[in-house]
Amino acid sequence: MHYRKNNIAADAQKLVMYVDMNSYFASCEQQEIPELRGKPMGVVPFISPNACVIAPSVEAKNLGVKTGMRLPEVYQLCPSFIPVNARPYIYRRYHVAILKILGAYCDDIIPRSIDEAVLNLTSYRLVYKDVEALARKIKDDMRRELGEFVKCSIGIAPNAFLAKLGTEIAKRDGLLQITPGNIDGHLQKLSLKDLPGIANGNERRLRLIGIQSPLEMRHSSPELLRKAFGGVVGNYWHSRLNFGEVDLYSSDFRTMSAMRTISREQRMSPTLLEALFVSLCMKMEMRMVKQGVFCREATCYIRYLDGTQWETHIRFAQPVQDGMELRGYIQQRMSEHMQQWRLPAMFTSQCQSMGVTIRSFIRANVMQYSLFDNRMRKDIVRKAIYNIKDRFGSTSVRRGSEAVAPDVMRDAIGFGSVKDLYDGGPGGQGGHFNGYLLEERFGKK
């Protein structure tokens, strides 16, 4: 798979298809577990009385259940609601299968998230004379290969934004093509906030300068939109609505982060808290190794039940990729804080959540090593370890520091968390998928 450059200039001859899976996590569970089919259910990060629903099923949505609702509120709307514990490895496996289906028709694919993908069909216009027929064929393939409960909406347009808008208009197994001939008819039926990316703040700015609808927005000048959005973003919006391309790209990571809310069991055990901290640092190592980067900055925080918080920011003299080296730098800051404030420990029974974020990346292939430094050998070994994990499983090899409570960090996934699944960037440019992220046992506890 490869990627094309954006071009802000209008070009109605381009052809982009946007595939958006419907109620993705919930649909995967309904396909896997027949007893859940046709019932109001939803995926939660973990089963608890006050858990948050991260993906309601179509049946639950019809009863008013929305993403982000807590279970007590959900049960008021739908007493028969069934919460299902998230199984990220299942959703990753379906994602891989979906890309395999799409890859049979196009090699220019951008996986935008775990449940969305963009196909740049511009160079295939002569191959697929009827692009809507192609979309129906893709739907048929998904039904046959994945199952009848895993459905998608497909939008087709001259750019990625309008194709995405097509999936928003044609929800729930829909299909819509937006063309220069019908775009105004579709836009006049929408409100400003129906456009992906326009929320309350942007709507207010647009109304202040006299733009009341998406149709008026499309026919406004770039200068007026620059005034509304405060700069070049206005040009981007003018381009989006007039067939220019500003969204069809694959960007590198700006930051990587991992955080976890701490359970009651974990906060009562300093050993489990330390193991969770190690797991967060090793998560960062895995992501950097697989993306082929080192970081030059890191931030770590711990939040406590009483509302207080500790946070530190570190800039490294030498770029870091090793998880235990990252841990060592952060622990040094913890020790300095404890000494300054005469604290007995940082990991206490009051810990509520913790997280690690890294940024300011440098590619591994441009790393410069000292003539007398053995870091290069360590970096080679580190990469070899993850290749072994890919081939033989996540538990096939571990560092000693990971042996204490190795499954303390529950596997988690977000709708936008797709880059980690690929070795070397979205689309598998590095050669293959990260196999251990498809394992059932990966952080299953």
GROMACS .gro file of C-alpha atoms in nm:
model
  445
    1MET     CA    1   0.000   0.000   0.000
    2HIS     CA    2   0.119   0.349  -0.071
    3TYR     CA    3   0.006   0.703  -0.018
    4ARG     CA    4  -0.061   0.999  -0.241
    5LYS     CA    5   0.006   1.364  -0.163
    6ASN     CA    6  -0.269   1.611  -0.084
    7ASN     CA    7  -0.358   1.873  -0.342
    8ILE     CA    8  -0.565   2.167  -0.224
    9ALA     CA    9  -0.663   2.253  -0.584
   10ALA     CA   10  -1.011   2.146  -0.688
   11ASP     CA   11  -1.023   1.830  -0.902
   12ALA     CA   12  -1.368   1.678  -0.950
   13GLN     CA   13  -1.217   1.396  -1.159
   14LYS     CA   14  -1.057   1.228  -0.860
   15LEU     CA   15  -1.230   0.930  -0.704
   16VAL     CA   16  -1.214   0.833  -0.338
   17MET     CA   17  -1.408   0.565  -0.150
   18TYR     CA   18  -1.454   0.584   0.227
   19VAL     CA   19  -1.549   0.264   0.416
   20ASP     CA   20  -1.691   0.314   0.766
   21MET     CA   21  -1.787   0.006   0.968
   22ASN     CA   22  -2.120   0.030   1.154
   23SER     CA   23  -2.124  -0.005   1.535
   24TYR     CA   24  -1.795  -0.182   1.486
   25PHE     CA   25  -1.695  -0.328   1.824
   26ALA     CA   26  -2.053  -0.427   1.905
   27SER     CA   27  -2.109  -0.576   1.559
   28CYS     CA   28  -1.796  -0.788   1.591
   29GLU     CA   29  -1.922  -0.923   1.924
   30GLN     CA   30  -2.265  -0.998   1.778
   31GLN     CA   31  -2.101  -1.183   1.490
   32GLU     CA   32  -1.884  -1.382   1.732
   33ILE     CA   33  -2.158  -1.453   1.989
   34PRO     CA   34  -2.496  -1.550   1.834
   35GLU     CA   35  -2.677  -1.498   2.166
   36LEU     CA   36  -2.610  -1.122   2.139
   37ARG     CA   37  -2.764  -1.081   1.795
   38GLY     CA   38  -3.068  -0.857   1.773
   39LYS     CA   39  -3.034  -0.752   2.136
   40PRO     CA   40  -2.946  -0.414   2.290
   41MET     CA   41  -2.586  -0.460   2.400
   42GLY     CA   42  -2.264  -0.268   2.410
   43VAL     CA   43  -1.892  -0.305   2.464
   44VAL     CA   44  -1.739  -0.172   2.788
   45PRO     CA   45  -1.367  -0.152   2.881
   46PHE     CA   46  -1.432  -0.383   3.176
   47ILE     CA   47  -1.738  -0.509   3.356
   48SER     CA   48  -1.816  -0.294   3.659
   49PRO     CA   49  -2.131  -0.128   3.798
   50ASN     CA   50  -2.029   0.215   3.669
   51ALA     CA   51  -1.853   0.116   3.346
   52CYS     CA   52  -1.865   0.340   3.040
   53VAL     CA   53  -2.014   0.213   2.713
   54ILE     CA   54  -1.757   0.257   2.436
   55ALA     CA   55  -1.961   0.096   2.156
   56PRO     CA   56  -2.339   0.038   2.170
   57SER     CA   57  -2.508  -0.193   1.921
   58VAL     CA   58  -2.758  -0.069   1.665
   59GLU     CA   59  -3.040  -0.205   1.882
   60ALA     CA   60  -2.909  -0.011   2.184
   61LYS     CA   61  -2.868   0.307   1.977
   62ASN     CA   62  -3.231   0.278   1.869
   63LEU     CA   63  -3.327   0.296   2.238
   64GLY     CA   64  -3.119   0.609   2.301
   65VAL     CA   65  -2.795   0.455   2.427
   66LYS     CA   66  -2.492   0.660   2.322
   67THR     CA   67  -2.118   0.615   2.333
   68GLY     CA   68  -1.978   0.742   2.664
   69MET     CA   69  -2.284   0.671   2.877
   70ARG     CA   70  -2.235   0.508   3.217
   71LEU     CA   71  -2.419   0.185   3.284
   72PRO     CA   72  -2.657   0.329   3.548
   73GLU     CA   73  -2.781   0.581   3.289
   74VAL     CA   74  -2.797   0.312   3.021
   75TYR     CA   75  -3.015   0.085   3.237
   76GLN     CA   76  -3.264   0.368   3.287
   77LEU     CA   77  -3.310   0.387   2.911
   78CYS     CA   78  -3.279   0.016   2.846
   79PRO     CA   79  -3.318  -0.223   3.143
   80SER     CA   80  -3.239  -0.523   2.920
   81PHE     CA   81  -2.904  -0.381   2.805
   82ILE     CA   82  -2.622  -0.639   2.795
   83PRO     CA   83  -2.267  -0.511   2.871
   84VAL     CA   84  -1.989  -0.709   2.705
   85ASN     CA   85  -1.624  -0.693   2.807
   86ALA     CA   86  -1.401  -0.548   2.531
   87ARG     CA   87  -1.185  -0.793   2.339
   88PRO     CA   88  -0.944  -0.575   2.139
   89TYR     CA   89  -0.772  -0.868   1.969
   90ILE     CA   90  -1.105  -0.961   1.804
   91TYR     CA   91  -1.153  -0.613   1.660
   92ARG     CA   92  -0.794  -0.606   1.532
   93ARG     CA   93  -0.844  -0.941   1.360
   94TYR     CA   94  -1.156  -0.816   1.185
   95HIS     CA   95  -0.966  -0.501   1.085
   96VAL     CA   96  -0.696  -0.714   0.921
   97ALA     CA   97  -0.964  -0.917   0.738
   98ILE     CA   98  -1.138  -0.598   0.619
   99LEU     CA   99  -0.814  -0.459   0.476
  100LYS     CA  100  -0.752  -0.790   0.299
  101ILE     CA  101  -1.091  -0.759   0.129
  102LEU     CA  102  -1.029  -0.398   0.029
  103GLY     CA  103  -0.676  -0.480  -0.087
  104ALA     CA  104  -0.816  -0.717  -0.348
  105TYR     CA  105  -0.956  -0.414  -0.534
  106CYS     CA  106  -0.706  -0.135  -0.468
  107ASP     CA  107  -0.346  -0.105  -0.348
  108ASP     CA  108  -0.377   0.261  -0.250
  109ILE     CA  109  -0.547   0.225   0.090
  110ILE     CA  110  -0.517   0.435   0.403
  111PRO     CA  111  -0.652   0.274   0.723
  112ARG     CA  112  -0.782   0.584   0.902
  113SER     CA  113  -0.881   0.406   1.222
  114ILE     CA  114  -0.969   0.060   1.347
  115ASP     CA  115  -1.309   0.084   1.174
  116GLU     CA  116  -1.245   0.317   0.879
  117ALA     CA  117  -1.040   0.302   0.561
  118VAL     CA  118  -0.997   0.520   0.253
  119LEU     CA  119  -0.940   0.386  -0.099
  120ASN     CA  120  -0.791   0.623  -0.355
  121LEU     CA  121  -0.949   0.493  -0.675
  122THR     CA  122  -0.840   0.779  -0.901
  123SER     CA  123  -0.597   0.558  -1.094
  124TYR     CA  124  -0.862   0.284  -1.117
  125ARG     CA  125  -1.129   0.488  -1.296
  126LEU     CA  126  -1.086   0.291  -1.617
  127VAL     CA  127  -1.081  -0.039  -1.428
  128TYR     CA  128  -1.406   0.017  -1.237
  129LYS     CA  129  -1.655   0.176  -1.473
  130ASP     CA  130  -1.933   0.156  -1.212
  131VAL     CA  131  -1.789   0.248  -0.874
  132GLU     CA  132  -2.120   0.197  -0.694
  133ALA     CA  133  -2.128  -0.159  -0.826
  134LEU     CA  134  -1.776  -0.198  -0.681
  135ALA     CA  135  -1.902  -0.073  -0.344
  136ARG     CA  136  -2.184  -0.328  -0.348
  137LYS     CA  137  -1.933  -0.601  -0.434
  138ILE     CA  138  -1.720  -0.500  -0.134
  139LYS     CA  139  -2.027  -0.518   0.088
  140ASP     CA  140  -2.106  -0.866  -0.048
  141ASP     CA  141  -1.748  -0.978   0.016
  142MET     CA  142  -1.765  -0.855   0.375
  143ARG     CA  143  -2.094  -1.033   0.429
  144ARG     CA  144  -1.950  -1.356   0.293
  145GLU     CA  145  -1.604  -1.335   0.457
  146LEU     CA  146  -1.687  -1.168   0.790
  147GLY     CA  147  -2.052  -1.246   0.850
  148GLU     CA  148  -2.386  -1.078   0.806
  149PHE     CA  149  -2.362  -0.871   1.127
  150VAL     CA  150  -2.042  -0.688   1.032
  151LYS     CA  151  -2.170  -0.413   0.804
  152CYS     CA  152  -2.038  -0.088   0.665
  153SER     CA  153  -2.144   0.240   0.511
  154ILE     CA  154  -1.960   0.349   0.197
  155GLY     CA  155  -1.921   0.702   0.065
  156ILE     CA  156  -1.779   0.788  -0.276
  157ALA     CA  157  -1.665   1.137  -0.381
  158PRO     CA  158  -1.379   1.331  -0.544
  159ASN     CA  159  -1.207   1.375  -0.207
  160ALA     CA  160  -1.176   1.198   0.127
  161PHE     CA  161  -1.379   1.453   0.325
  162LEU     CA  162  -1.685   1.436   0.099
  163ALA     CA  163  -1.657   1.056   0.083
  164LYS     CA  164  -1.658   1.051   0.465
  165LEU     CA  165  -1.958   1.284   0.461
  166GLY     CA  166  -2.131   1.032   0.234
  167THR     CA  167  -2.098   0.765   0.504
  168GLU     CA  168  -2.247   1.008   0.758
  169ILE     CA  169  -2.548   1.075   0.536
  170ALA     CA  170  -2.596   0.709   0.438
  171LYS     CA  171  -2.570   0.556   0.784
  172ARG     CA  172  -2.617   0.189   0.869
  173ASP     CA  173  -2.518  -0.021   0.572
  174GLY     CA  174  -2.570   0.271   0.333
  175LEU     CA  175  -2.408   0.371   0.005
  176LEU     CA  176  -2.388   0.724  -0.134
  177GLN     CA  177  -2.187   0.891  -0.409
  178ILE     CA  178  -2.139   1.268  -0.391
  179THR     CA  179  -2.071   1.433  -0.727
  180PRO     CA  180  -2.052   1.791  -0.861
  181GLY     CA  181  -2.407   1.741  -0.985
  182ASN     CA  182  -2.566   1.642  -0.653
  183ILE     CA  183  -2.347   1.795  -0.381
  184ASP     CA  184  -2.559   2.107  -0.334
  185GLY     CA  185  -2.873   1.897  -0.297
  186HIS     CA  186  -2.713   1.696  -0.016
  187LEU     CA  187  -2.560   1.997   0.161
  188GLN     CA  188  -2.886   2.193   0.170
  189LYS     CA  189  -3.041   1.918   0.384
  190LEU     CA  190  -2.766   1.937   0.647
  191SER     CA  191  -2.688   2.163   0.940
  192LEU     CA  192  -2.339   2.298   1.002
  193LYS     CA  193  -2.272   2.048   1.279
  194ASP     CA  194  -2.359   1.762   1.044
  195LEU     CA  195  -2.022   1.824   0.876
  196PRO     CA  196  -1.744   1.608   1.029
  197GLY     CA  197  -1.516   1.843   1.221
  198ILE     CA  198  -1.770   2.120   1.283
  199ALA     CA  199  -1.869   2.134   1.650
  200ASN     CA  200  -2.023   2.410   1.864
  201GLY     CA  201  -1.724   2.644   1.851
  202ASN     CA  202  -1.682   2.635   1.473
  203GLU     CA  203  -2.057   2.661   1.422
  204ARG     CA  204  -2.064   2.976   1.634
  205ARG     CA  205  -1.777   3.133   1.438
  206LEU     CA  206  -1.947   3.060   1.106
  207ARG     CA  207  -2.280   3.205   1.219
  208LEU     CA  208  -2.108   3.520   1.343
  209ILE     CA  209  -1.992   3.600   0.990
  210GLY     CA  210  -2.330   3.514   0.835
  211ILE     CA  211  -2.282   3.153   0.724
  212GLN     CA  212  -2.584   2.954   0.838
  213SER     CA  213  -2.559   2.625   0.646
  214PRO     CA  214  -2.310   2.390   0.474
  215LEU     CA  215  -2.443   2.503   0.136
  216GLU     CA  216  -2.364   2.867   0.218
  217MET     CA  217  -2.027   2.755   0.350
  218ARG     CA  218  -1.944   2.581   0.020
  219HIS     CA  219  -2.025   2.890  -0.183
  220SER     CA  220  -1.843   3.133   0.047
  221SER     CA  221  -1.506   3.274  -0.055
  222PRO     CA  222  -1.180   3.138   0.090
  223GLU     CA  223  -1.118   3.484   0.238
  224LEU     CA  224  -1.446   3.479   0.431
  225LEU     CA  225  -1.375   3.129   0.561
  226ARG     CA  226  -1.027   3.236   0.665
  227LYS     CA  227  -1.193   3.505   0.872
  228ALA     CA  228  -1.423   3.249   1.036
  229PHE     CA  229  -1.150   2.996   1.117
  230GLY     CA  230  -0.871   3.242   1.185
  231GLY     CA  231  -0.625   3.146   0.912
  232VAL     CA  232  -0.532   2.880   0.660
  233VAL     CA  233  -0.785   2.635   0.805
  234GLY     CA  234  -1.049   2.839   0.623
  235ASN     CA  235  -0.876   2.760   0.294
  236TYR     CA  236  -0.883   2.391   0.384
  237TRP     CA  237  -1.258   2.402   0.444
  238HIS     CA  238  -1.318   2.580   0.115
  239SER     CA  239  -1.111   2.316  -0.059
  240ARG     CA  240  -1.292   2.026   0.109
  241LEU     CA  241  -1.632   2.146  -0.003
  242ASN     CA  242  -1.512   2.223  -0.355
  243PHE     CA  243  -1.339   1.895  -0.442
  244GLY     CA  244  -0.983   1.979  -0.335
  245GLU     CA  245  -0.795   1.721  -0.127
  246VAL     CA  246  -0.651   1.804   0.215
  247ASP     CA  247  -0.729   1.487   0.412
  248LEU     CA  248  -0.592   1.201   0.204
  249TYR     CA  249  -0.262   1.141   0.378
  250SER     CA  250  -0.083   0.925   0.630
  251SER     CA  251   0.089   1.123   0.901
  252ASP     CA  252   0.364   1.010   1.135
  253PHE     CA  253   0.308   1.003   1.508
  254ARG     CA  254   0.336   1.340   1.679
  255THR     CA  255   0.298   1.181   2.020
  256MET     CA  256   0.252   0.833   2.160
  257SER     CA  257   0.088   0.776   2.494
  258ALA     CA  258  -0.047   0.507   2.720
  259MET     CA  259  -0.253   0.558   3.033
  260ARG     CA  260  -0.458   0.337   3.259
  261THR     CA  261  -0.717   0.396   3.529
  262ILE     CA  262  -0.610   0.201   3.836
  263SER     CA  263  -0.843  -0.057   3.984
  264ARG     CA  264  -0.901  -0.100   4.356
  265GLU     CA  265  -0.699  -0.423   4.356
  266GLN     CA  266  -0.405  -0.254   4.186
  267ARG     CA  267  -0.393   0.054   4.407
  268MET     CA  268  -0.377  -0.162   4.720
  269SER     CA  269  -0.057  -0.329   4.598
  270PRO     CA  270   0.266  -0.130   4.546
  271THR     CA  271   0.397  -0.428   4.347
  272LEU     CA  272   0.108  -0.414   4.102
  273LEU     CA  273   0.141  -0.035   4.071
  274GLU     CA  274   0.509  -0.067   3.991
  275ALA     CA  275   0.431  -0.345   3.741
  276LEU     CA  276   0.172  -0.122   3.575
  277PHE     CA  277   0.426   0.158   3.548
  278VAL     CA  278   0.675  -0.081   3.388
  279SER     CA  279   0.406  -0.199   3.144
  280LEU     CA  280   0.334   0.159   3.037
  281CYS     CA  281   0.702   0.218   2.964
  282MET     CA  282   0.731  -0.112   2.777
  283LYS     CA  283   0.422  -0.019   2.576
  284MET     CA  284   0.609   0.290   2.461
  285GLU     CA  285   0.910   0.076   2.373
  286MET     CA  286   0.697  -0.157   2.162
  287ARG     CA  287   0.541   0.129   1.972
  288MET     CA  288   0.874   0.297   1.904
  289VAL     CA  289   1.041  -0.026   1.789
  290LYS     CA  290   0.756  -0.108   1.554
  291GLN     CA  291   0.744   0.244   1.411
  292GLY     CA  292   1.121   0.263   1.383
  293VAL     CA  293   1.165   0.576   1.595
  294PHE     CA  294   1.335   0.707   1.909
  295CYS     CA  295   1.191   0.979   2.134
  296ARG     CA  296   1.362   1.291   2.264
  297GLU     CA  297   1.098   1.393   2.518
  298ALA     CA  298   0.871   1.219   2.767
  299THR     CA  299   0.600   1.315   3.014
  300CYS     CA  300   0.469   1.105   3.302
  301TYR     CA  301   0.183   1.174   3.539
  302ILE     CA  302   0.016   1.014   3.840
  303ARG     CA  303  -0.329   1.129   3.951
  304TYR     CA  304  -0.457   1.063   4.301
  305LEU     CA  305  -0.804   1.012   4.447
  306ASP     CA  306  -0.785   1.336   4.646
  307GLY     CA  307  -0.756   1.539   4.323
  308THR     CA  308  -0.382   1.604   4.341
  309GLN     CA  309  -0.144   1.516   4.061
  310TRP     CA  310   0.228   1.467   4.003
  311GLU     CA  311   0.369   1.531   3.656
  312THR     CA  312   0.717   1.556   3.509
  313HIS     CA  313   0.854   1.641   3.167
  314ILE     CA  314   1.195   1.515   3.054
  315ARG     CA  315   1.405   1.607   2.753
  316PHE     CA  316   1.673   1.347   2.682
  317ALA     CA  317   2.030   1.433   2.590
  318GLN     CA  318   2.037   1.113   2.380
  319PRO     CA  319   1.719   0.984   2.206
  320VAL     CA  320   1.556   0.692   2.389
  321GLN     CA  321   1.380   0.379   2.266
  322ASP     CA  322   1.443   0.132   2.547
  323GLY     CA  323   1.148   0.100   2.786
  324MET     CA  324   1.358   0.035   3.093
  325GLU     CA  325   1.583   0.330   3.014
  326LEU     CA  326   1.268   0.543   2.991
  327ARG     CA  327   1.156   0.400   3.324
  328GLY     CA  328   1.492   0.488   3.481
  329TYR     CA  329   1.470   0.852   3.379
  330ILE     CA  330   1.119   0.884   3.517
  331GLN     CA  331   1.208   0.705   3.841
  332GLN     CA  332   1.492   0.951   3.892
  333ARG     CA  333   1.241   1.236   3.877
  334MET     CA  334   1.014   1.050   4.119
  335SER     CA  335   1.302   1.009   4.364
  336GLU     CA  336   1.385   1.381   4.343
  337HIS     CA  337   1.020   1.468   4.410
  338MET     CA  338   0.996   1.232   4.708
  339GLN     CA  339   1.319   1.371   4.855
  340GLN     CA  340   1.208   1.733   4.807
  341TRP     CA  341   0.868   1.678   4.970
  342ARG     CA  342   0.977   1.401   5.209
  343LEU     CA  343   0.730   1.152   5.070
  344PRO     CA  344   0.761   0.780   5.151
  345ALA     CA  345   0.637   0.666   4.809
  346MET     CA  346   0.479   0.773   4.483
  347PHE     CA  347   0.280   0.454   4.429
  348THR     CA  348   0.024   0.455   4.708
  349SER     CA  349  -0.330   0.334   4.775
  350GLN     CA  350  -0.450   0.678   4.663
  351CYS     CA  351  -0.336   0.635   4.301
  352GLN     CA  352  -0.624   0.680   4.059
  353SER     CA  353  -0.453   0.673   3.718
  354MET     CA  354  -0.114   0.704   3.556
  355GLY     CA  355   0.017   0.765   3.208
  356VAL     CA  356   0.329   0.807   2.996
  357THR     CA  357   0.355   1.020   2.681
  358ILE     CA  358   0.651   1.046   2.443
  359ARG     CA  359   0.714   1.292   2.159
  360SER     CA  360   0.977   1.466   1.946
  361PHE     CA  361   1.067   1.159   1.743
  362ILE     CA  362   1.369   1.083   1.531
  363ARG     CA  363   1.376   0.802   1.277
  364ALA     CA  364   1.595   0.504   1.368
  365ASN     CA  365   1.769   0.513   1.030
  366VAL     CA  366   1.914   0.858   1.101
  367MET     CA  367   2.022   0.789   1.459
  368GLN     CA  368   2.386   0.879   1.525
  369TYR     CA  369   2.577   0.668   1.773
  370SER     CA  370   2.893   0.741   1.966
  371LEU     CA  371   3.201   0.557   1.842
  372PHE     CA  372   3.242   0.397   2.184
  373ASP     CA  373   2.872   0.333   2.252
  374ASN     CA  374   2.725  -0.018   2.250
  375ARG     CA  375   2.367   0.110   2.210
  376MET     CA  376   2.355  -0.003   1.848
  377ARG     CA  377   2.382  -0.369   1.949
  378LYS     CA  378   2.114  -0.322   2.215
  379ASP     CA  379   1.884  -0.163   1.955
  380ILE     CA  380   1.933  -0.457   1.718
  381VAL     CA  381   1.856  -0.706   1.996
  382ARG     CA  382   1.548  -0.508   2.098
  383LYS     CA  383   1.407  -0.523   1.746
  384ALA     CA  384   1.485  -0.894   1.726
  385ILE     CA  385   1.284  -0.952   2.044
  386TYR     CA  386   0.971  -0.806   1.886
  387ASN     CA  387   1.024  -1.008   1.571
  388ILE     CA  388   1.028  -1.318   1.793
  389LYS     CA  389   0.707  -1.202   1.962
  390ASP     CA  390   0.546  -1.163   1.620
  391ARG     CA  391   0.637  -1.515   1.521
  392PHE     CA  392   0.597  -1.710   1.843
  393GLY     CA  393   0.362  -1.500   2.059
  394SER     CA  394   0.380  -1.215   2.308
  395THR     CA  395   0.484  -1.440   2.597
  396SER     CA  396   0.758  -1.622   2.406
  397VAL     CA  397   1.024  -1.382   2.533
  398ARG     CA  398   1.014  -1.125   2.812
  399ARG     CA  399   1.251  -0.907   3.006
  400GLY     CA  400   1.304  -0.990   3.370
  401SER     CA  401   1.141  -0.662   3.470
  402GLU     CA  402   0.822  -0.772   3.293
  403ALA     CA  403   0.799  -1.105   3.478
  404VAL     CA  404   0.626  -0.954   3.784
  405ALA     CA  405   0.252  -0.936   3.715
  406PRO     CA  406   0.304  -0.938   3.334
  407ASP     CA  407  -0.068  -0.906   3.257
  408VAL     CA  408  -0.136  -0.619   3.498
  409MET     CA  409  -0.209  -0.380   3.210
  410ARG     CA  410  -0.535  -0.474   3.045
  411ASP     CA  411  -0.531  -0.463   2.666
  412ALA     CA  412  -0.716  -0.158   2.539
  413ILE     CA  413  -0.804  -0.011   2.204
  414GLY     CA  414  -0.950   0.311   2.073
  415PHE     CA  415  -1.126   0.372   1.745
  416GLY     CA  416  -0.827   0.572   1.630
  417SER     CA  417  -0.568   0.321   1.748
  418VAL     CA  418  -0.458   0.159   1.425
  419LYS     CA  419  -0.095   0.257   1.366
  420ASP     CA  420   0.037   0.020   1.633
  421LEU     CA  421  -0.108  -0.271   1.439
  422TYR     CA  422   0.138  -0.220   1.156
  423ASP     CA  423   0.510  -0.279   1.146
  424GLY     CA  424   0.657   0.043   1.011
  425GLY     CA  425   0.344   0.253   0.969
  426PRO     CA  426  -0.017   0.224   0.852
  427GLY     CA  427  -0.071  -0.006   0.560
  428GLY     CA  428   0.198  -0.249   0.673
  429GLN     CA  429   0.474  -0.059   0.493
  430GLY     CA  430   0.726  -0.224   0.718
  431GLY     CA  431   0.623  -0.567   0.592
  432HIS     CA  432   0.354  -0.714   0.815
  433PHE     CA  433   0.105  -0.677   1.097
  434ASN     CA  434   0.219  -0.696   1.458
  435GLY     CA  435   0.104  -1.050   1.519
  436TYR     CA  436   0.109  -1.044   1.899
  437LEU     CA  437  -0.158  -0.769   1.898
  438LEU     CA  438  -0.392  -1.025   1.742
  439GLU     CA  439  -0.348  -1.274   2.027
  440GLU     CA  440  -0.630  -1.356   2.265
  441ARG     CA  441  -0.397  -1.370   2.562
  442PHE     CA  442  -0.243  -1.026   2.506
  443GLY     CA  443  -0.314  -0.846   2.834
  444LYS     CA  444  -0.634  -1.043   2.881
  445LYS     CA  445  -0.659  -1.002   3.258
   0.00000   0.00000   0.00000
